Structure formats: C-alpha cells, structure tokens
Short mmCIF file of C-alpha atoms in Angstrom, two decimals:
data_model
loop_
_atom_site.label_atom_id
_atom_site.label_comp_id
_atom_site.label_asym_id
_atom_site.label_seq_id
_atom_site.Cartn_x
_atom_site.Cartn_y
_atom_site.Cartn_z
CA MET K 72 91.61 89.05 73.90
CA LYS K 73 90.02 89.82 77.25
CA LEU K 74 90.92 89.17 80.84
CA VAL K 75 89.77 85.76 82.09
CA LYS K 76 89.05 84.88 85.72
CA GLN K 77 88.89 81.24 86.86
CA PHE K 78 88.50 79.47 90.19
CA GLU K 79 89.89 76.09 91.10
CA THR K 80 90.45 74.13 94.29
CA MET K 81 93.48 72.13 95.35
CA SER K 82 94.87 70.67 98.54
CA ILE K 83 97.29 72.69 100.60
CA ASN K 84 99.83 69.91 99.95
CA ASN K 85 99.62 70.47 96.20
CA PHE K 86 99.77 74.22 96.57
CA ILE K 87 102.93 73.94 98.69
CA PHE K 88 104.43 71.68 96.04
CA ILE K 89 103.91 74.43 93.43
CA GLY K 90 105.45 76.99 95.77
CA LYS K 91 108.52 74.81 96.39
CA ARG K 92 109.14 74.54 92.65
CA GLY K 93 109.90 78.25 92.55
CA VAL K 94 107.52 79.01 89.68
CA ILE K 95 105.52 81.73 91.47
CA TYR K 96 106.96 85.22 91.06
CA LYS K 97 106.39 87.88 93.71
CA ASP K 98 106.49 91.23 91.91
CA PRO K 99 107.10 93.95 94.55
CA SER K 100 104.90 96.38 92.59
CA VAL K 101 101.78 94.18 92.99
CA GLN K 102 102.75 92.22 96.08
CA ARG K 103 102.62 93.32 99.66
CA ARG K 104 105.62 92.74 101.85
CA LEU K 105 105.43 90.08 104.52
CA CYS K 106 103.70 91.78 107.45
CA TRP K 107 102.10 89.04 109.56
CA ASP K 108 102.94 88.99 113.24
CA LYS K 109 102.50 86.18 115.74
CA ASN K 110 98.80 86.92 116.27
CA ASP K 111 98.09 86.85 112.53
CA LYS K 112 99.77 83.48 112.20
CA GLU K 113 97.98 82.01 115.20
CA GLY K 114 94.64 83.25 113.89
CA TYR K 115 95.20 81.73 110.47
CA LEU K 116 96.38 78.43 111.99
CA LYS K 117 93.21 78.24 114.06
CA SER K 118 91.07 78.83 110.97
CA LEU K 119 92.95 76.05 109.17
CA LYS K 120 92.43 73.59 112.02
CA LEU K 121 88.71 74.35 112.03
CA ASN K 122 88.64 74.37 108.22
CA LEU K 123 87.05 77.83 108.31
CA HIS K 124 89.53 79.66 106.10
CA SER K 125 87.85 81.38 103.17
CA ASP K 126 90.20 83.83 101.47
CA ASN K 127 91.27 83.03 97.91
CA PHE K 128 94.88 82.85 96.82
CA VAL K 129 95.13 85.15 93.81
CA ILE K 130 97.61 84.42 91.03
CA CYS K 131 98.08 85.31 87.39
CA GLU K 132 99.10 82.84 84.69
CA ILE K 133 102.11 84.25 82.85
CA GLU K 134 101.95 82.28 79.58
CA SER K 135 98.49 83.61 78.71
CA CYS K 136 99.67 87.14 79.44
CA VAL K 137 102.50 86.74 76.95
CA SER K 138 99.91 85.77 74.32
CA ARG K 139 97.73 88.75 75.25
CA ALA K 140 100.66 91.15 74.92
CA MET K 141 101.54 89.73 71.50
CA PHE K 142 97.92 90.04 70.38
CA ASP K 143 97.67 93.66 71.58
CA GLY K 144 101.07 94.61 70.21
CA ASN K 145 102.05 95.84 73.71
CA THR K 146 105.84 95.66 73.63
CA GLU K 147 106.35 96.72 77.27
CA ASP K 148 103.98 94.07 78.61
CA TYR K 149 105.44 91.46 76.28
CA LYS K 150 108.97 92.16 77.51
CA TYR K 151 107.85 92.01 81.16
CA PHE K 152 105.88 88.76 80.95
CA LYS K 153 108.24 87.04 78.48
CA ASN K 154 111.28 87.74 80.68
CA LEU K 155 109.49 86.17 83.63
CA TYR K 156 108.46 83.14 81.60
CA ASP K 157 111.97 82.64 80.22
CA SER K 158 113.29 82.84 83.81
CA GLY K 159 111.20 79.82 84.76
CA PHE K 160 108.23 81.54 86.38
CA ARG K 161 104.72 80.43 85.49
CA TYR K 162 102.57 82.49 87.87
CA ILE K 163 102.60 85.93 89.48
CA SER K 164 101.36 86.17 93.06
CA ILE K 165 98.91 89.01 93.64
CA ASP K 166 97.36 88.14 97.00
CA GLY K 167 98.24 85.45 99.54
CA ALA K 168 101.98 85.89 100.07
CA ASN K 169 101.71 86.00 103.87
CA ARG K 170 99.54 82.87 103.91
CA SER K 171 101.81 81.10 101.43
CA GLU K 172 104.93 81.86 103.46
CA TYR K 173 103.26 80.71 106.66
CA LEU K 174 102.15 77.45 105.08
CA LEU K 175 105.72 76.84 103.90
CA GLU K 176 106.92 77.70 107.39
CA LEU K 177 104.58 75.06 108.86
CA TYR K 178 105.68 72.53 106.26
CA HIS K 179 109.39 73.02 106.97
CA LYS K 180 108.79 72.99 110.71
CA TYR K 181 106.85 69.73 110.84
CA PHE K 182 107.72 67.79 107.70
CA LYS K 183 111.41 68.53 107.21
CA GLY K 184 112.55 67.55 110.68
CA GLU K 185 112.43 64.50 112.91
CA THR K 186 109.73 65.86 115.24
CA PRO K 187 106.49 63.85 115.08
CA VAL K 188 103.71 65.77 113.32
CA PRO K 189 100.65 66.44 115.52
CA GLU K 190 97.47 65.01 114.03
CA ASP K 191 95.67 68.36 113.88
CA ILE K 192 98.62 69.82 111.93
CA ALA K 193 98.83 66.85 109.56
CA ASN K 194 95.13 67.20 108.74
CA ILE K 195 95.62 70.81 107.71
CA PHE K 196 97.58 69.86 104.62
CA ASP K 197 94.72 67.78 103.29
CA ASN K 198 92.38 70.78 103.44
CA GLU K 199 91.40 72.34 100.17
CA ILE K 200 91.99 75.97 99.32
CA GLN K 201 90.51 78.03 96.52
CA ILE K 202 92.73 79.60 93.88
CA CYS K 203 91.57 82.61 91.89
CA LYS K 204 93.54 82.48 88.65
CA TYR K 205 93.64 85.38 86.21
CA LYS K 206 94.60 84.85 82.59
CA GLN K 207 95.33 87.18 79.68
CA THR K 208 95.94 90.20 81.89
CA THR K 209 97.94 93.31 81.14
CA LYS K 210 100.50 94.77 83.53
CA GLU K 211 97.98 97.49 84.36
CA ASP K 212 95.37 94.82 85.14
CA LEU K 213 97.71 93.33 87.76
CA HIS K 214 97.92 96.66 89.57
CA LEU K 215 94.16 97.17 89.48
CA ILE K 216 93.50 93.66 90.77
CA PHE K 217 95.79 94.31 93.71
CA LEU K 218 94.22 97.67 94.50
CA TYR K 219 90.68 96.31 94.63
CA LYS K 220 91.44 93.03 96.37
CA ASN K 221 90.58 92.81 100.06
CA SER K 222 93.11 90.66 101.86
CA HIS K 223 93.67 89.32 105.39
CA LYS K 224 95.15 92.58 106.62
CA SER K 225 93.91 95.53 104.56
CA PRO K 226 96.61 97.34 102.57
CA ASN K 227 97.66 100.68 104.02
CA ASP K 228 98.14 103.84 101.95
CA SER K 229 101.82 103.09 101.30
CA GLU K 230 101.03 99.64 99.94
CA LYS K 231 98.27 101.01 97.73
CA ARG K 232 100.57 103.69 96.34
CA ASN K 233 103.27 101.13 95.69
CA SER K 234 100.89 99.27 93.37
CA ILE K 235 100.19 102.30 91.16
CA LEU K 236 101.74 101.57 87.79
CA GLY K 237 104.17 104.28 86.72
CA PRO K 238 107.71 105.66 86.97
CA VAL K 239 107.28 107.11 90.46
CA SER K 240 106.49 103.80 92.20
CA THR K 241 109.39 102.12 90.39
CA PHE K 242 111.77 104.94 91.35
CA VAL K 243 110.67 105.02 95.01
CA ARG K 244 111.17 101.25 95.32
CA SER K 245 114.67 101.55 93.86
CA MET K 246 115.53 104.31 96.35
CA GLY K 247 114.10 102.16 99.14
CA ASP K 248 116.42 99.34 98.15
CA THR K 249 119.40 101.69 97.93
CA TYR K 250 118.85 103.25 101.36
CA GLN K 251 117.37 100.31 103.23
CA GLY K 252 120.24 100.33 105.73
CA VAL K 253 119.86 104.06 106.39
CA LEU K 254 116.08 103.87 106.78
CA GLY K 255 116.49 100.88 109.06
CA VAL K 256 118.01 102.96 111.86
CA MET K 257 114.95 105.21 112.19
CA PRO K 258 112.13 104.06 114.49
CA LYS K 259 108.69 103.82 112.81
CA VAL K 260 110.28 104.46 109.40
CA ASN K 261 111.96 101.04 109.65
CA ASN K 262 108.62 99.21 109.54
CA PHE K 263 109.57 97.59 106.24
CA SER K 264 106.73 95.07 106.27
CA ARG K 265 104.18 97.89 105.98
CA MET K 266 106.32 99.96 103.59
CA LYS K 267 106.84 102.85 106.00
CA ASP K 268 110.34 103.21 104.53
CA LEU K 269 108.87 103.88 101.09
CA GLU K 270 106.39 106.33 102.59
CA HIS K 271 109.26 108.33 104.07
CA ILE K 272 111.12 108.43 100.76
CA THR K 273 107.88 109.50 99.08
CA SER K 274 107.56 112.40 101.54
CA LEU K 275 111.11 113.52 100.71
CA LEU K 276 110.39 113.23 97.00
CA MET K 277 107.12 115.17 97.46
CA TYR K 278 109.02 118.05 99.02
CA HIS K 279 111.61 117.93 96.26
CA GLN K 280 108.93 118.04 93.55
CA ASN K 281 106.74 120.71 95.18
CA PRO K 282 107.93 122.16 98.52
CA ILE K 283 104.81 124.27 99.06
CA ILE K 284 102.49 121.25 99.22
CA LYS K 285 102.10 119.52 102.58
CA PRO K 286 102.80 115.77 102.16
CA THR K 287 99.32 114.50 103.06
CA PRO K 288 98.28 110.95 102.04
CA SER K 289 96.14 112.22 99.14
CA LYS K 290 98.95 114.47 97.85
CA LEU K 291 101.42 111.59 98.04
CA THR K 292 99.03 109.42 96.04
CA ASN K 293 98.75 112.15 93.38
CA LEU K 294 102.54 112.23 93.18
CA TYR K 295 102.53 108.55 92.17
CA LYS K 296 100.29 109.38 89.23
CA LYS K 297 102.89 111.67 87.63
CA THR K 298 104.28 110.46 84.33
CA GLU K 299 107.79 111.73 85.08
CA ILE K 300 109.95 112.91 87.97
CA ASP K 301 111.21 116.49 87.74
CA ASN K 302 114.98 116.89 88.13
CA GLN K 303 115.48 113.30 89.21
CA LYS K 304 119.27 113.67 89.05
CA GLU K 305 119.18 116.43 91.69
CA PHE K 306 117.05 114.31 94.02
CA ILE K 307 119.44 111.38 93.73
CA SER K 308 122.39 113.66 94.46
CA ILE K 309 120.75 115.14 97.58
CA MET K 310 119.76 111.65 98.77
CA LYS K 311 123.39 110.49 98.63
CA ILE K 312 124.45 113.30 100.97
CA TRP K 313 121.34 112.79 103.15
CA GLY K 314 122.14 109.09 103.52
CA MET K 315 125.69 109.75 104.68
CA CYS K 316 124.46 112.38 107.15
CA ILE K 317 121.79 110.12 108.66
CA THR K 318 124.43 107.43 109.22
CA LEU K 319 126.67 109.95 110.98
CA ILE K 320 123.78 111.08 113.22
CA TYR K 321 123.06 107.46 114.14
CA VAL K 322 126.68 106.99 115.25
CA THR K 323 126.28 109.86 117.76
CA LYS K 324 123.39 107.97 119.43
CA SER K 325 121.17 111.01 119.02
CA LYS K 326 117.44 110.35 118.64
CA LEU K 327 116.61 109.78 115.00
CA HIS K 328 113.03 110.67 114.19
CA SER K 329 111.40 110.94 110.78
CA THR K 330 111.22 114.70 111.38
CA THR K 331 114.98 114.85 111.96
CA SER K 332 115.49 113.11 108.64
CA PHE K 333 113.02 115.34 106.80
CA ASN K 334 114.45 118.58 108.24
CA LEU K 335 117.95 117.56 107.23
CA PHE K 336 116.88 116.72 103.68
CA MET K 337 114.97 120.00 103.45
CA PHE K 338 117.96 122.02 104.70
CA ILE K 339 120.45 120.43 102.29
CA LEU K 340 118.08 120.80 99.33
CA ASP K 341 117.00 124.38 100.03
CA MET K 342 120.55 125.55 100.72
CA SER K 343 121.27 124.47 97.16
CA ARG K 344 118.08 125.88 95.63
CA LYS K 345 117.77 129.14 97.55
CA TYR K 346 121.40 130.04 98.18
CA SER K 347 123.34 127.96 95.59
CA CYS K 348 125.31 126.33 98.41
CA VAL K 349 126.46 122.71 98.28
CA LEU K 350 127.79 120.72 101.22
CA ASN K 351 131.49 119.89 101.24
CA LYS K 352 131.40 116.08 101.43
CA GLU K 353 134.88 116.00 102.95
CA LEU K 354 133.55 117.84 106.00
CA LEU K 355 130.33 115.89 106.62
CA PRO K 356 131.33 114.64 110.11
CA GLN K 357 132.10 118.19 111.22
CA PHE K 358 128.92 119.48 109.58
CA ILE K 359 126.76 116.94 111.44
CA GLU K 360 128.48 117.77 114.70
CA LYS K 361 127.61 121.46 114.23
CA TYR K 362 124.10 120.69 112.93
CA LEU K 363 123.28 118.60 116.03
CA GLU K 364 124.89 121.15 118.35
CA LEU K 365 122.63 123.88 116.98
CA ASP K 366 119.57 121.62 117.11
CA ASN K 367 120.21 120.85 120.78
CA ILE K 368 120.65 124.54 121.57
CA ARG K 369 117.43 125.37 119.68
CA ARG K 370 115.48 122.82 121.70
CA ALA K 371 116.88 124.09 125.01
CA ASN K 372 116.28 127.76 124.18
CA THR K 373 112.65 127.24 123.12
CA ILE K 374 111.54 124.67 125.68
CA TYR K 375 109.26 127.17 127.47
CA ASN K 376 107.97 128.83 124.31
CA ASP K 377 104.41 128.52 123.08
CA PRO K 378 103.70 125.61 120.66
CA LYS K 379 104.16 127.80 117.58
CA THR K 380 107.85 128.44 118.34
CA ASN K 381 108.73 125.49 120.62
CA TRP K 382 111.20 123.50 118.49
CA SER K 383 110.48 120.15 120.15
CA LEU K 384 106.71 120.54 119.79
CA LEU K 385 107.00 121.82 116.22
CA ASN K 386 108.88 118.70 115.24
CA ARG K 387 106.27 116.27 116.45
CA THR K 388 104.71 116.65 113.00
CA MET K 389 106.96 116.07 110.02
CA GLY K 390 105.29 117.94 107.18
CA SER K 391 103.97 121.09 108.86
CA ASN K 392 105.46 124.59 109.22
CA LEU K 393 108.23 123.70 106.79
CA GLY K 394 109.07 127.26 105.80
CA TYR K 395 109.43 128.33 109.43
CA LYS K 396 111.52 125.27 110.26
CA PHE K 397 113.95 125.96 107.43
CA GLU K 398 114.36 129.59 108.44
CA CYS K 399 115.09 128.55 112.05
CA ILE K 400 117.77 126.10 110.94
CA TYR K 401 119.21 128.53 108.40
CA GLU K 402 119.38 131.52 110.78
CA ASP K 403 121.21 129.44 113.37
CA PHE K 404 123.57 127.99 110.77
CA LYS K 405 124.20 131.23 108.85
CA PRO K 406 127.48 132.12 110.68
CA PHE K 407 128.90 128.71 109.75
CA VAL K 408 127.70 128.31 106.16
CA ASN K 409 131.08 129.14 104.62
CA ASP K 410 132.77 126.57 106.86
CA TYR K 411 130.82 123.63 105.43
CA PHE K 412 129.30 124.71 102.10
CA TYR K 413 130.58 125.70 98.67
CA GLU K 414 128.80 128.68 97.18
CA LEU K 415 128.20 127.94 93.51
CA ASP K 416 128.78 130.56 90.86
CA SER K 417 125.58 131.69 89.17
CA LYS K 418 127.38 131.21 85.86
CA ARG K 419 128.17 127.55 85.24
CA LEU K 420 128.96 127.34 81.51
CA PHE K 421 131.45 129.30 79.47
CA THR K 422 130.21 131.06 76.34
CA GLU K 423 131.43 130.31 72.83
CA PHE K 424 133.02 133.78 72.71
CA GLU K 425 134.98 133.13 75.91
CA LYS K 426 136.22 129.76 74.66
CA ILE K 427 137.41 131.26 71.36
CA ILE K 428 139.30 134.05 73.18
CA LYS K 429 140.95 131.56 75.52
CA HIS K 430 141.84 129.24 72.63
CA ILE K 431 143.52 132.07 70.73
CA GLU K 432 145.44 133.07 73.89
CA ASN K 433 146.68 129.50 74.18
CA GLY K 434 148.00 129.52 70.64
CA TYR K 435 145.30 127.07 69.45
CA MET K 436 146.78 124.37 71.68
CA VAL K 437 144.78 122.07 73.98
CA LYS K 438 146.49 120.53 76.97
CA MET K 439 145.84 116.82 77.35
CA LYS K 440 145.61 114.79 80.54
CA ASP K 441 149.16 113.41 80.20
CA GLY K 442 150.58 116.95 79.98
CA SER K 443 151.20 116.99 76.24
CA PHE K 444 149.51 119.37 73.80
CA GLU K 445 147.65 119.11 70.52
CA VAL K 446 146.89 121.84 68.02
CA VAL K 447 143.26 122.17 66.91
CA THR K 448 141.34 124.76 64.93
CA ILE K 449 138.68 126.98 66.43
CA LEU K 450 135.88 124.98 64.78
CA GLN K 451 137.33 121.72 66.06
CA MET K 452 137.58 123.18 69.55
CA LEU K 453 133.93 124.28 69.43
CA ASN K 454 132.75 120.72 68.73
CA GLY K 455 131.40 119.77 72.15
CA GLU K 456 131.61 116.09 71.32
CA PHE K 457 135.41 116.28 71.49
CA TYR K 458 136.32 119.42 73.48
CA HIS K 459 134.93 121.17 76.56
CA GLY K 460 135.45 124.47 78.29
CA GLY K 461 136.30 123.19 81.77
CA HIS K 462 137.06 124.79 85.13
CA LYS K 463 140.84 124.80 85.56
CA ASP K 464 141.36 125.14 89.33
CA ASN K 465 138.09 124.27 91.07
CA PRO K 466 135.08 122.48 89.57
CA PHE K 467 131.76 124.29 89.51
CA THR K 468 130.32 121.90 92.13
CA LYS K 469 133.08 122.93 94.57
CA GLY K 470 132.65 126.65 94.13
CA GLY K 471 134.73 127.10 91.00
CA LYS K 472 134.06 130.44 89.28
CA GLY K 473 132.98 130.88 85.69
CA THR K 474 135.70 133.45 85.03
CA MET K 475 138.24 133.58 82.21
CA ASP K 476 141.17 132.85 84.52
CA ASN K 477 139.46 129.59 85.58
CA LEU K 478 138.69 128.51 81.99
CA GLU K 479 140.70 125.74 80.39
CA ILE K 480 140.00 124.10 77.02
CA GLN K 481 140.10 120.34 77.58
CA ARG K 482 139.45 117.19 75.64
CA ALA K 483 135.92 116.03 76.42
CA LYS K 484 137.02 112.62 77.68
CA ASP K 485 139.61 114.22 79.97
CA ASN K 486 137.07 116.65 81.37
CA LYS K 487 134.53 113.89 82.02
CA SER K 488 137.07 111.61 83.66
CA GLN K 489 137.98 114.32 86.18
CA GLY K 490 134.41 114.62 87.43
CA ASN K 491 134.28 116.92 90.46
CA ARG K 492 138.03 117.17 90.75
CA HIS K 493 138.35 119.93 88.12
#
C-alpha cells in the first residue's frame, strides 16, 4: 500500500461542522502551536472577504492509516492510529490549525450570540476551501509532510525540530509540559506559540549530552536525530532542582534571562559531574540567595572590564564561553560549597566481600524495617532481588560514605522504600 493524496472542496460551514464534532486530532508532534496574532487574523479575514484565500487545509484520514499499518505489519504505527480511531478521531490535522481556530472563533462570535451577523461575515461561511487529504500514511510520513509544507507563517527551527520523529522530540515535549510554569516566568523563553520553551529545554539537554558543543541551531537539530538520550535519569534529576531554583529566583524579582537559567543548570550539573557535589534540597532558598548575591557582585566588579571578562556582556549570549562562565561561578562559590552541597563518595556500592564480612559480624541476622530481625544464610543475603547492602546513617546521595561502618544489610523492599533517607 502506498501513500495517497487527494483534494476536495467544501464550504467553510461544512468544515466548521466537522471541527465542532471533535473528530480532528491535533498531534503536537506534527502540529504547530497556535501562533497567530491580531495582524495575522485581520489579514486572513480580509482574504476571506475578498475570496482570495488559497492555502490548503492539510489532514490525514486515520482509518486508512490503520489499514496501512496492518498491511505493513508496523505494530507501532498500528497502535498509534488505532488508539486515535478508537478514541473517536477520524482525521489528524497537519496544517491549518491557526486558520481552523480562527474560523471557529468567528463562528462562535457571530453565530452563537444575539448580535446580528454583518453581511460580509455571513458570506464568508459560504466560501469554499480546499482540503488536501492524505490516506494510507505512516507516522513517519506525517512528520515529513509537516516538514515540507509551507504554511501561512513559516515554521521556525524549533517547530521543525519538534516534528522530527524520534525519542528526543517526544522527551523534550514531555519536559516542556512538566516545566511549563517555570518556563513561563522567563521573557522570550515563554513564547509558547513559537515553541521557544522547547528550544530552551533543548539547549539544556544539548549541554547535558555534550557540553563541549555550542548549542547552535544545526547542532540542536542533530540532537533530535539521536536514537536515544544518554543518562536521561540524570537530566531529569537535575531539571527538578533547576525548576525549583528558577521559581525561587522569580520570587526575588531578579531579572530572569535565558542565560541565567542556562548558567544555573550548567553549574548544578557540572558540580555533580566534575566535583561529585549534589545540592542539598533542604537549603535551596539559602543557596539561591547566595548564588544571586555572588552574581550581583560579579556584575558590579566587572562592569568596566573588557568584553571578554565583563560578566554582563558575556551573558548576552547564552551558549558561548561556557567553560569560562562555569569557572567564574565556581571560583566565587568555592568557599561556600560545603554549606550547600553534599560531596558524594567515589565509592557508591559495597562489594560482595564487604557484605559477607558485615553479615557474619551481625550473626547472619538482617534487621527489618519494623525493628525485628530475621536469620538468613550468606547465599540468601547475596541475592540482590531480596537483600541489599544499604547505607546505614546517610544515603549516598546525601554524602553517605561507602565504608564498613556505614554498611547495613537490609531487605530490598525496605531499602527501596527509604529512598534518599538512608
């Protein structure tokens, strides 16, 4: 089976009727966000009144795609399209979301109220529009159609990257949803309609994946073509701390620029990677207070410096001179590192030999969460499915040492339930 492309015409009234039925799905991976401003709407309205509009509305018929996936034996595509069909959707919108939403806006404004409808507006809904309908497409086809389709306002780099099929675009969108509130407090980054929020997250992810590469548009696009994300768990962990810190900065009414956000992410990440130091989450307000204090001092002390060492000028560009920026922040913060960070032990896991020695010392008894004990053999204790060698006093993530006096044999479920507490 091959992709099929058909054209048909229908009145705007009929098209709105389809839209109101809720059978058109807007997939964020192949659909631009709503980005029209007042001028865009006025321009489109004028073209409708003069009947000079020419852009096609581009949709994909879901039922035929289900058949194509079955024919190809493509289980991923079949699951995607079948789930949409079973949810009541019959089409996927690829291009025309801004026009569709504006037409619905006009309809609700003039036909759902008691205000008389002007004649020139009423005539609009009798105009015919052209629908470009794709059938028997794959999920990859949808992304390619979006990429090569010229629409009313050309897609920017962020929107094009968002449409690249793969795990990176899916992950970045999920992070954008998670931190929408945090990103919303940063000027320029909070341009959600043009996906500037996702571009910022992509820049952070780019640094996490390869800190020596400057996050240029072409490099960011290459990132989206990766088949997997390296150490995704670490990135998620750093983002949680970053999000809390950005919120605390916002509360101080300090200027929040994309560079401020990037520098903070870089500092938290590299303190962990270069110096095995992790922020104490219980002291985040105090940490941010000190971080901003040092930033303000740095700006004041370098205000008359040449551009290469002037902190304010250096931070006009987010992705440049990253190594120098980190060293500046680190050198200023060095006297206070122990006040706000845990230094992680280079040895995280206990060896089998150490666990056997400790188990013998304990008389082959394992202390349970409720304070009672159970007797187990050495081989039973070494079965990691049921027993762990845990940190007794402090967990590894809070600076706990991998020494014998901090080793405690624990039931696996007890150790897991304690998380970062032990």
